[in-house]
Coordinates of C-alpha atoms in Angstrom, one line a residue:
Chain P
M290 CA 6.0 12.5 -27.8
T291 CA 3.2 13.5 -25.5
I292 CA 2.9 12.3 -21.9
L293 CA -0.4 11.9 -20.1
V294 CA -0.1 12.3 -16.3
I295 CA -3.1 11.1 -14.3
A296 CA -3.8 13.6 -11.5
E297 CA -4.0 12.4 -8.0
H298 CA -6.7 14.5 -6.3
T299 CA -9.6 14.7 -3.9
N300 CA -11.9 16.6 -6.4
A301 CA -11.4 19.7 -4.3
A302 CA -7.6 19.8 -4.2
L303 CA -4.7 18.3 -6.1
A304 CA -2.4 15.8 -4.1
A305 CA 1.3 16.6 -3.8
A306 CA 2.2 13.3 -5.5
T307 CA 0.9 14.7 -8.8
L308 CA 3.9 17.3 -8.7
N309 CA 6.3 14.4 -8.4
T310 CA 4.8 12.5 -11.2
V311 CA 4.9 15.7 -13.5
A312 CA 8.6 16.0 -12.5
A313 CA 9.2 12.4 -13.8
A314 CA 7.4 13.3 -16.9
Q315 CA 9.7 16.2 -17.4
K316 CA 12.7 13.9 -17.2
I317 CA 11.1 11.7 -19.9
G318 CA 10.7 14.9 -22.1
G319 CA 7.9 16.0 -24.4
D320 CA 4.5 17.8 -24.0
I321 CA 2.8 17.0 -20.7
H322 CA -0.9 16.7 -20.5
V323 CA -2.6 16.1 -17.1
L324 CA -6.0 14.2 -16.8
V325 CA -8.2 15.2 -13.9
A326 CA -10.9 12.6 -13.7
G327 CA -13.6 13.2 -11.1
A328 CA -16.8 14.9 -10.1
N329 CA -17.0 18.7 -9.6
A330 CA -13.2 18.6 -9.9
G331 CA -12.8 22.2 -11.1
A332 CA -10.7 23.2 -8.2
A333 CA -8.2 20.3 -8.9
A334 CA -8.1 21.1 -12.5
E335 CA -7.3 24.7 -11.9
A336 CA -4.4 23.7 -9.7
A337 CA -3.2 21.3 -12.3
A338 CA -3.3 24.1 -14.9
K339 CA -0.8 26.0 -12.7
I340 CA 1.9 23.3 -12.5
A341 CA 5.0 24.5 -14.2
G342 CA 5.6 22.5 -17.4
V343 CA 2.1 21.3 -18.0
A344 CA 0.8 22.1 -21.5
K345 CA -2.8 21.0 -21.2
V346 CA -5.3 19.8 -18.6
L347 CA -8.0 17.4 -19.5
V348 CA -11.0 17.5 -17.2
A349 CA -13.4 14.5 -17.3
D350 CA -16.2 15.6 -15.0
N351 CA -18.7 12.8 -14.3
A352 CA -20.4 11.4 -11.2
A353 CA -19.0 8.0 -12.2
Y354 CA -15.5 9.1 -11.6
A355 CA -16.1 10.8 -8.2
N356 CA -14.5 8.1 -6.1
Q357 CA -11.8 6.9 -8.5
L358 CA -13.5 3.5 -9.0
P359 CA -11.1 1.7 -11.4
E360 CA -13.9 -0.1 -13.2
N361 CA -15.0 3.4 -14.3
V362 CA -11.8 5.4 -14.6
A363 CA -9.5 2.8 -16.3
P364 CA -11.7 2.6 -19.6
L365 CA -11.5 6.5 -19.7
V366 CA -7.7 6.6 -19.3
A367 CA -7.2 3.8 -21.7
E368 CA -9.4 5.5 -24.3
L369 CA -7.7 8.8 -23.9
G370 CA -4.2 7.2 -23.5
K371 CA -4.2 5.8 -27.0
G372 CA -2.9 9.0 -28.4
Y373 CA 0.0 9.3 -25.9
S374 CA 3.6 7.8 -25.8
H375 CA 3.6 7.5 -22.0
I376 CA 0.8 7.3 -19.3
L377 CA 2.1 8.1 -15.8
A378 CA 0.4 8.0 -12.4
A379 CA 1.8 8.3 -8.9
A380 CA 2.4 5.0 -7.1
T381 CA -0.4 5.9 -4.6
S382 CA -3.1 3.5 -3.6
N383 CA -5.2 5.1 -6.4
G384 CA -2.6 5.0 -8.9
K385 CA -1.7 1.4 -8.1
N386 CA -5.4 0.5 -8.2
I387 CA -6.2 2.0 -11.6
L388 CA -3.1 2.0 -13.9
P389 CA -2.6 -1.8 -14.3
R390 CA -6.2 -2.1 -15.4
V391 CA -5.4 0.6 -18.0
A392 CA -2.2 -1.2 -19.1
A393 CA -4.2 -4.5 -19.6
V394 CA -6.8 -2.8 -21.6
L395 CA -4.1 -1.4 -23.9
D396 CA -2.4 -4.8 -23.9
V397 CA 1.0 -3.5 -22.7
D398 CA 3.1 -4.3 -19.7
Q399 CA 3.3 -1.8 -16.9
I400 CA 6.4 -0.6 -15.1
S401 CA 5.7 0.0 -11.4
E402 CA 7.2 2.4 -9.0
I403 CA 10.1 3.9 -11.1
I404 CA 12.7 5.8 -9.1
A405 CA 14.7 7.1 -12.1
V406 CA 14.3 7.9 -15.8
E407 CA 17.3 6.7 -17.8
S408 CA 15.8 7.6 -21.2
A409 CA 12.3 7.8 -22.7
D410 CA 12.1 4.0 -22.7
T411 CA 14.5 3.0 -19.9
F412 CA 13.8 3.2 -16.2
K413 CA 15.1 2.1 -12.8
R414 CA 12.8 0.4 -10.2
P415 CA 13.4 -1.4 -6.9
I416 CA 12.6 -5.1 -6.6
Y417 CA 12.9 -7.5 -3.7
A418 CA 11.9 -5.0 -1.1
G419 CA 14.5 -2.5 -2.4
N420 CA 17.4 -5.0 -2.0
A421 CA 18.0 -4.7 -5.7
I422 CA 17.5 -2.0 -8.4
A423 CA 16.4 -3.2 -11.9
T424 CA 16.9 -1.3 -15.0
V425 CA 14.1 -2.1 -17.4
Q426 CA 13.4 -1.2 -21.0
S427 CA 10.0 -1.1 -22.6
S428 CA 9.3 -1.6 -26.3
A429 CA 5.6 -1.0 -25.9
A430 CA 4.0 1.6 -28.1
I431 CA 2.5 3.2 -25.1
K432 CA 4.5 3.1 -21.8
V433 CA 2.4 2.8 -18.7
I434 CA 4.3 3.7 -15.7
T435 CA 3.7 4.3 -11.9
V436 CA 6.1 6.8 -10.3
R437 CA 7.5 6.6 -6.7
S438 CA 7.0 10.1 -5.4
T439 CA 10.2 10.0 -3.2
G440 CA 12.3 9.3 -6.3
F441 CA 11.6 12.8 -7.9
D442 CA 11.6 16.3 -6.6
A443 CA 8.2 18.0 -6.9
A444 CA 7.6 20.1 -10.0
A445 CA 6.8 23.8 -9.1
A446 CA 3.1 24.1 -8.2
E447 CA 2.9 27.6 -9.6
G448 CA 4.1 29.2 -12.8
G449 CA 2.3 27.2 -15.4
S450 CA -0.7 28.3 -17.5
A451 CA -2.0 25.3 -19.3
T452 CA -5.2 25.3 -21.3
V453 CA -8.1 23.4 -19.7
E454 CA -10.2 21.2 -21.9
A455 CA -13.3 19.2 -21.0
V456 CA -13.4 15.7 -22.2
S457 CA -15.9 12.9 -21.8
G458 CA -15.5 9.3 -21.6
P459 CA -17.6 6.0 -20.8
A460 CA -20.3 6.2 -18.2
D461 CA -20.6 4.1 -15.0
A462 CA -19.6 0.5 -15.9
G463 CA -22.1 -0.7 -13.2
K464 CA -19.7 -3.3 -11.7
S465 CA -18.9 -1.5 -8.5
A466 CA -20.2 1.1 -6.2
F467 CA -18.6 3.4 -3.5
V468 CA -20.1 2.5 -0.1
G469 CA -18.1 4.8 2.3
E470 CA -14.8 5.7 3.6
E471 CA -13.2 6.2 7.0
L472 CA -10.2 8.5 6.8
A473 CA -7.8 8.9 9.7
K474 CA -7.7 12.6 10.8
S475 CA -4.3 14.2 11.5
D476 CA -3.0 17.9 11.8
R477 CA 0.6 16.7 11.3
P478 CA 2.2 16.9 7.9
E479 CA 1.5 14.1 5.4
L480 CA 3.7 11.2 6.0
T481 CA 5.1 10.8 2.5
A482 CA 5.7 14.5 2.1
A483 CA 7.1 15.3 5.5
K484 CA 10.8 16.6 5.8
I485 CA 11.1 14.8 9.2
V486 CA 9.5 11.6 10.2
V487 CA 9.5 10.0 13.7
S488 CA 8.5 6.4 13.7
G489 CA 7.7 4.0 16.4
G490 CA 7.8 0.2 16.6
R491 CA 6.9 -2.6 18.9
G492 CA 9.3 -1.2 21.4
M493 CA 6.7 1.6 22.1
G494 CA 4.9 -1.0 24.2
N495 CA 1.4 0.4 23.7
G496 CA -0.6 3.0 21.7
D497 CA -0.7 5.4 24.6
N498 CA 3.1 5.6 24.6
F499 CA 3.0 7.1 21.1
K500 CA 2.2 10.4 22.8
H501 CA 6.0 10.7 23.5
L502 CA 6.5 10.6 19.7
Y503 CA 3.7 13.0 19.0
A504 CA 5.2 15.5 21.3
L505 CA 8.6 15.2 19.7
A506 CA 7.1 15.3 16.2
D507 CA 5.2 18.5 17.0
K508 CA 8.3 20.1 18.3
L509 CA 10.1 19.2 15.0
G510 CA 7.1 19.7 12.7
A511 CA 7.5 16.1 11.8
A512 CA 5.0 13.4 10.7
V513 CA 4.6 10.2 12.8
G514 CA 5.0 6.8 11.3
A515 CA 5.1 3.2 12.5
S516 CA 6.5 -0.2 11.8
R517 CA 4.2 -3.1 10.9
A518 CA 4.7 -4.6 14.4
A519 CA 3.2 -1.4 15.9
V520 CA 0.3 -1.4 13.5
D521 CA -0.5 -5.1 13.9
A522 CA -0.3 -4.8 17.7
G523 CA -3.0 -2.1 17.3
F524 CA -0.9 0.8 18.7
V525 CA -1.8 3.1 15.7
P526 CA -3.9 2.9 12.5
N527 CA -2.5 1.1 9.4
D528 CA -2.2 4.2 7.2
M529 CA 0.8 5.1 9.5
Q530 CA 2.8 2.1 8.4
V531 CA 6.1 2.7 6.7
G532 CA 7.6 -0.2 4.7
Q533 CA 7.4 -2.4 1.6
T534 CA 3.7 -2.9 2.1
G535 CA 3.0 0.5 3.6
K536 CA 4.2 4.0 2.7
I537 CA 7.6 4.7 1.1
V538 CA 9.2 7.8 2.7
A539 CA 12.5 9.6 2.0
P540 CA 12.6 12.5 4.4
Q541 CA 15.6 14.7 5.4
L542 CA 15.5 13.0 8.8
Y543 CA 14.0 9.7 9.9
I544 CA 14.0 8.9 13.6
A545 CA 13.3 5.2 14.3
V546 CA 12.3 4.6 17.8
G547 CA 12.0 1.1 19.1
I548 CA 12.1 -0.4 15.6
S549 CA 14.4 -3.4 15.1
G550 CA 14.8 -2.8 11.3
A551 CA 13.4 -5.7 9.5
I552 CA 14.0 -5.8 5.7
Q553 CA 10.3 -4.9 5.0
H554 CA 10.6 -1.8 7.2
L555 CA 13.9 -0.6 5.7
A556 CA 12.3 -0.9 2.2
G557 CA 10.1 2.0 3.2
M558 CA 12.7 4.4 4.6
K559 CA 16.3 3.6 3.6
D560 CA 16.4 6.4 1.2
S561 CA 16.0 9.0 3.9
K562 CA 18.9 11.5 4.0
V563 CA 19.8 11.0 7.6
I564 CA 18.5 8.0 9.7
V565 CA 18.6 8.1 13.6
A566 CA 17.9 5.0 15.5
I567 CA 17.0 4.9 19.1
N568 CA 16.9 1.3 20.5
K569 CA 18.0 -0.5 23.6
D570 CA 19.2 -3.5 21.7
E571 CA 22.7 -2.6 20.3
E572 CA 22.5 -5.7 18.0
A573 CA 19.3 -4.4 16.2
P574 CA 19.7 -4.4 12.5
I575 CA 18.4 -0.8 12.3
F576 CA 21.8 0.3 13.5
Q577 CA 23.4 -0.9 10.3
V578 CA 21.6 1.8 8.3
A579 CA 21.5 4.4 10.9
D580 CA 23.8 7.5 10.5
Y581 CA 23.5 8.1 14.2
G582 CA 22.5 5.3 16.6
L583 CA 21.7 5.7 20.2
V584 CA 21.5 2.6 22.5
A585 CA 19.0 3.8 25.2
D586 CA 15.8 3.2 26.8
L587 CA 13.4 5.2 24.5
F588 CA 11.2 6.2 27.4
E589 CA 14.1 8.2 28.8
A590 CA 15.6 9.2 25.4
V591 CA 12.7 10.4 23.6
P592 CA 11.4 12.9 26.3
E593 CA 15.0 14.2 26.7
L594 CA 15.3 14.6 23.0
E595 CA 12.1 16.6 22.9
K596 CA 13.4 18.9 25.5
L597 CA 16.6 19.5 23.8
V598 CA 15.4 20.2 20.2
Chain C
M144 CA -19.8 -20.7 -5.0
K145 CA -16.4 -21.5 -6.5
V146 CA -13.4 -19.5 -5.4
L147 CA -10.1 -19.4 -7.4
V148 CA -7.0 -18.5 -5.5
A149 CA -3.7 -17.6 -7.3
V150 CA -0.5 -18.1 -5.5
K151 CA 3.1 -17.5 -6.4
R152 CA 6.4 -19.2 -5.3
V153 CA 8.9 -16.6 -4.2
V154 CA 12.1 -16.3 -2.3
D155 CA 11.2 -16.6 1.4
Y156 CA 10.6 -13.1 2.9
N157 CA 13.3 -13.5 5.5
V158 CA 16.0 -14.1 3.0
K159 CA 18.2 -11.2 2.4
V160 CA 18.7 -11.5 -1.4
R161 CA 22.1 -10.9 -3.1
V162 CA 22.6 -9.5 -6.6
K163 CA 24.5 -11.6 -9.0
A164 CA 28.1 -10.4 -9.8
D165 CA 27.2 -10.2 -13.5
N166 CA 24.2 -8.0 -12.8
S167 CA 21.8 -10.3 -14.6
G168 CA 19.5 -10.8 -11.7
V169 CA 19.5 -11.9 -8.0
D170 CA 21.0 -15.1 -7.0
L171 CA 18.2 -17.6 -6.3
A172 CA 20.3 -20.7 -6.3
N173 CA 20.0 -22.7 -3.1
V174 CA 17.8 -19.9 -1.6
K175 CA 14.7 -21.0 0.5
M176 CA 11.5 -20.5 -1.5
S177 CA 8.1 -20.1 0.0
M178 CA 4.6 -19.0 -0.8
N179 CA 4.3 -15.2 -1.2
P180 CA 3.0 -13.9 2.2
F181 CA 0.1 -12.1 0.5
C182 CA -0.9 -15.4 -1.3
E183 CA -1.1 -17.2 2.1
I184 CA -3.5 -14.5 3.2
A185 CA -5.6 -15.2 0.1
V186 CA -5.7 -18.9 0.7
E187 CA -6.7 -18.4 4.4
E188 CA -9.5 -16.0 3.2
A189 CA -10.9 -18.6 0.8
V190 CA -10.8 -21.2 3.4
R191 CA -12.6 -19.1 5.9
L192 CA -15.3 -18.4 3.3
K193 CA -15.6 -22.1 2.9
E194 CA -15.8 -22.7 6.6
K195 CA -18.6 -20.1 6.7
G196 CA -20.5 -22.0 4.1
V197 CA -20.1 -19.2 1.5
A198 CA -17.6 -20.9 -0.7
S199 CA -18.3 -24.5 -1.9
E200 CA -15.1 -25.3 -3.8
I201 CA -11.6 -23.7 -3.6
V202 CA -9.3 -24.1 -6.6
V203 CA -5.7 -23.0 -6.2
V204 CA -3.7 -22.1 -9.2
T205 CA 0.0 -21.2 -9.8
I206 CA 2.1 -20.3 -12.7
G207 CA 5.7 -21.2 -12.7
P208 CA 8.2 -24.1 -12.7
A209 CA 7.5 -27.6 -11.7
T210 CA 8.8 -26.9 -8.3
A211 CA 5.9 -24.6 -7.7
Q212 CA 3.9 -27.8 -7.0
E213 CA 5.3 -27.5 -3.4
Q214 CA 3.4 -24.2 -3.0
L215 CA 0.3 -25.8 -4.4
R216 CA 0.6 -28.7 -1.9
T217 CA 0.9 -26.2 0.9
A218 CA -2.4 -24.5 -0.3
L219 CA -4.1 -27.9 -0.5
A220 CA -3.0 -28.7 3.1
L221 CA -4.4 -25.3 4.3
G222 CA -7.8 -26.3 2.8
A223 CA -7.9 -25.8 -1.0
D224 CA -9.8 -28.6 -2.8
R225 CA -7.7 -29.0 -5.9
A226 CA -4.9 -27.4 -7.7
I227 CA -3.8 -26.2 -11.2
L228 CA -0.2 -25.7 -12.2
V229 CA 0.4 -23.7 -15.4
E230 CA 4.0 -24.9 -16.1
S231 CA 6.4 -22.3 -17.4
N232 CA 10.1 -21.9 -16.8
D233 CA 10.2 -18.4 -18.2
E234 CA 10.2 -15.5 -16.1
L235 CA 6.8 -14.0 -16.8
N236 CA 5.6 -10.4 -16.5
S237 CA 2.3 -9.6 -14.8
L238 CA 0.4 -9.2 -18.1
A239 CA 1.4 -12.7 -19.2
V240 CA 0.4 -14.1 -15.8
A241 CA -2.9 -12.1 -16.0
K242 CA -3.6 -13.5 -19.4
L243 CA -2.9 -17.1 -18.2
L244 CA -5.1 -16.5 -15.2
K245 CA -7.8 -15.2 -17.5
A246 CA -7.7 -18.6 -19.4
V247 CA -8.0 -20.5 -16.2
V248 CA -10.9 -18.2 -15.1
D249 CA -12.7 -19.1 -18.4
K250 CA -12.2 -22.6 -17.8
E251 CA -13.2 -22.8 -14.2
Q252 CA -15.8 -20.0 -14.1
P253 CA -15.2 -19.0 -10.4
Q254 CA -17.5 -16.5 -8.6
L255 CA -14.6 -15.0 -6.8
V256 CA -10.9 -14.7 -7.5
I257 CA -8.7 -14.0 -4.5
M258 CA -5.0 -13.2 -4.9
G259 CA -2.3 -11.3 -3.0
K260 CA -1.9 -7.6 -3.7
Q261 CA 1.7 -7.9 -4.7
A262 CA 4.5 -10.4 -4.9
I263 CA 7.4 -9.7 -2.6
D264 CA 10.0 -10.4 -5.4
S265 CA 9.0 -8.2 -8.4
D266 CA 6.9 -5.9 -6.1
N267 CA 4.8 -5.1 -9.2
N268 CA 1.2 -4.9 -7.6
Q269 CA -0.4 -5.4 -11.0
T270 CA -1.7 -8.9 -11.7
G271 CA -5.1 -8.7 -9.9
Q272 CA -5.9 -5.3 -11.5
M273 CA -4.9 -6.7 -15.0
L274 CA -7.0 -9.7 -14.5
G275 CA -9.9 -7.4 -13.6
A276 CA -9.5 -5.6 -17.0
L277 CA -9.2 -8.8 -18.9
T278 CA -12.2 -10.5 -17.4
G279 CA -14.2 -7.4 -17.0
F280 CA -14.8 -8.2 -13.3
G281 CA -14.8 -5.5 -10.6
Q282 CA -11.8 -5.4 -8.4
G283 CA -11.4 -5.0 -4.7
T284 CA -7.7 -4.4 -4.2
F285 CA -5.8 -4.1 -0.9
A286 CA -8.6 -5.7 1.0
S287 CA -8.7 -5.7 4.8
K288 CA -12.2 -7.0 5.1
V289 CA -14.3 -9.2 2.6
E290 CA -18.1 -9.9 3.1
V291 CA -20.0 -11.7 0.5
A292 CA -23.7 -10.7 0.5
G293 CA -26.0 -12.2 -2.1
D294 CA -24.7 -11.5 -5.5
K295 CA -22.4 -8.7 -4.3
V296 CA -19.1 -8.6 -2.3
N297 CA -18.4 -5.7 0.1
V298 CA -14.7 -5.2 0.2
T299 CA -13.1 -2.8 2.7
R300 CA -9.8 -1.5 1.2
E301 CA -6.7 0.1 2.7
I302 CA -6.1 3.4 0.9
D303 CA -3.6 6.2 1.6
G304 CA -5.7 8.1 4.1
G305 CA -7.6 5.3 5.8
L306 CA -10.1 2.8 4.7
Q307 CA -12.6 2.8 1.8
T308 CA -15.5 0.3 1.3
V309 CA -16.8 -0.7 -2.1
A310 CA -19.5 -3.0 -3.2
L311 CA -18.7 -5.2 -6.3
N312 CA -20.9 -7.4 -8.4
L313 CA -20.0 -11.0 -8.5
P314 CA -17.9 -12.4 -10.1
A315 CA -15.3 -10.2 -8.7
I316 CA -11.5 -10.1 -7.9
V317 CA -10.1 -9.4 -4.5
T318 CA -6.5 -8.7 -3.8
T319 CA -5.4 -9.2 -0.2
D320 CA -3.6 -6.7 2.1
L321 CA -1.7 -7.8 5.2
R322 CA -4.4 -7.1 7.7
L323 CA -7.1 -9.2 6.0
N324 CA -6.4 -12.2 8.3
E325 CA -3.8 -14.2 10.0
P326 CA -3.0 -17.3 8.0
R327 CA -3.1 -20.6 9.8
Y328 CA -0.4 -23.3 9.7
A329 CA -0.8 -26.6 8.0
S330 CA -1.1 -29.6 10.4
L331 CA 0.8 -32.8 9.7
P332 CA -2.3 -34.8 8.9
N333 CA -3.5 -32.2 6.5
I334 CA -0.1 -32.1 4.8
M335 CA -0.3 -35.9 4.3
K336 CA -4.0 -35.6 3.0
A337 CA -2.9 -32.9 0.6
K338 CA -0.6 -35.3 -1.1
K339 CA -3.7 -37.1 -2.4
K340 CA -5.7 -34.1 -3.6
P341 CA -5.9 -33.6 -7.4
L342 CA -3.2 -31.5 -9.2
E343 CA -3.7 -30.7 -12.8
T344 CA -0.9 -29.5 -15.0
L345 CA -1.4 -27.2 -17.9
T346 CA 1.0 -25.3 -20.2
P347 CA 0.6 -21.7 -21.7
D348 CA 0.3 -23.4 -25.1
A349 CA -2.5 -25.6 -24.1
L350 CA -4.3 -22.4 -22.8
G351 CA -3.6 -20.7 -26.2
V352 CA -1.9 -17.8 -24.4
S353 CA 1.2 -16.0 -25.7
T354 CA 3.4 -14.9 -22.9
A355 CA 5.6 -12.5 -24.9
S356 CA 6.5 -9.3 -23.1
T357 CA 7.2 -5.6 -24.0
V358 CA 9.5 -5.1 -21.1
K359 CA 12.9 -6.5 -20.6
T360 CA 15.4 -6.2 -17.7
L361 CA 18.7 -4.7 -18.8
K362 CA 20.5 -5.2 -15.5
V363 CA 20.0 -5.6 -11.8
E364 CA 22.2 -3.9 -9.3
A365 CA 22.7 -3.7 -5.6
P366 CA 21.2 -0.4 -4.2
A367 CA 23.8 2.1 -3.2
A368 CA 25.2 1.3 0.2
R369 CA 24.8 3.7 3.0
S370 CA 28.0 4.9 4.6
A371 CA 28.7 3.6 8.1
G372 CA 27.0 5.5 10.8
I373 CA 28.2 6.1 14.3
K374 CA 26.9 5.5 17.7
V375 CA 26.4 8.4 20.0
K376 CA 26.6 8.2 23.7
S377 CA 23.9 10.6 24.8
V378 CA 20.9 12.5 23.7
A379 CA 22.9 15.8 24.0
E380 CA 25.4 14.5 21.6
L381 CA 22.7 13.2 19.2
V382 CA 21.1 16.7 19.0
E383 CA 24.5 18.4 18.7
K384 CA 25.3 16.1 15.7
L385 CA 21.8 16.7 14.1
K386 CA 22.2 20.4 14.4
N387 CA 25.8 20.9 13.5
E388 CA 27.0 17.9 11.5
A389 CA 23.9 16.8 9.6
K390 CA 22.2 20.1 9.8
V391 CA 18.7 18.4 9.6
I392 CA 17.1 20.2 12.6

């Protein structure tokens, strides 16, 4: 049994989610190969070769793979994947974009966002916004799976010494082209990897008031998230959204400020170890999942909290 | 150009679902069903393209039980021109749905296929991408902006770190994210008119598609419940608890 893990990377660096995906592969058992598809992705490939438990790194270096366009990368993965028992990718926007296309080429069903490995063919995954956990079994010859990063502890980034092998694949399919991207800049830890997350909702009132959360987050070394209400109201950019349709986080501490706690938001954070809710409405559903609830005006409580931590 | 929109009948997003006692699935008896929210956004986008004169005809398709006609009628009331129901009472996986949609695409020859990025019941986020592979079309997933320009469509996509724009050759597939648009409500006169719009019913057999699956659900359980929390009286008490009891700061 050999498992192919599709690396999540920016060509220059490996994304942390790859380590969680390798950890999931280790739970399945077998040799683990990592595919780095990109352009000038030597640095990412070197990083992948150092991950503990990885036997081989395949590098497909081609300008067509530079921006991870699924029309170009999926045929490559499907072609290489034919020799493997499992193909895994992180359930990031890239993984979700590419892997179902691979599964369809291979004519197998995909299993999305697993949170646990029961055996080599049986996995657990959340459905209905995390309100139910399904145990699913695959009889496919090649099991195509995306992995929810928060479900697995990261594999060690150092300690491995995998061989690196260059591979080639199909050229540009000519169906799509990368035009540009606009990335939000932040000095704070990445939302999905942060140990502490401070999130604001509609109760923040406006985007300017998020400065209270930024101040608290900087004191705690935390990332700042938001509910969909805060994003839709234009308070903060949408890549800060935590929830069923945004990012899934499971930090040590999640502080929800001015967030009512709709089902869709809870789907993104209810696996956090400790949840704190600060809300002036004591009936807010967020208090049903909070370990510590404080019924208070956030504009008084948050600055006070910042002073005391 | 012709636009094909795929919609799904799902449990309403406000319903808190319950797992059945025998762990065979979630209890959907007597639960309110609606159009998947991402599909509403897909219908809205198609209607806006028609209003701009870009789209000439909107065909809406669903795959599911006879009751899914309700969701097709909703889409017709919102502005779709005609509807196709591929009737199947089986619970179908994304690949089977993508294969059925491929057969409909072959039949209808749309220039653009718009569908939601994921259904809120299975949370799979697969069908659009799979349809992309089966048809060979380019895919613009998680779209927050769609602009048709000549024989291309520019799609701005929501990615983990921000936004990305890609240009796809037509025909193409777009899957909608939440911020693409705000869906309209159907007006009463339009709901009445929608009853007279054509609705064709097909079956997987008639389309020559096998819906067999390689994945089966063994059981469905409720997630582990969180132990009841406490309410603290002051910020000082909260900090004390976080430091000494939970030890997280």
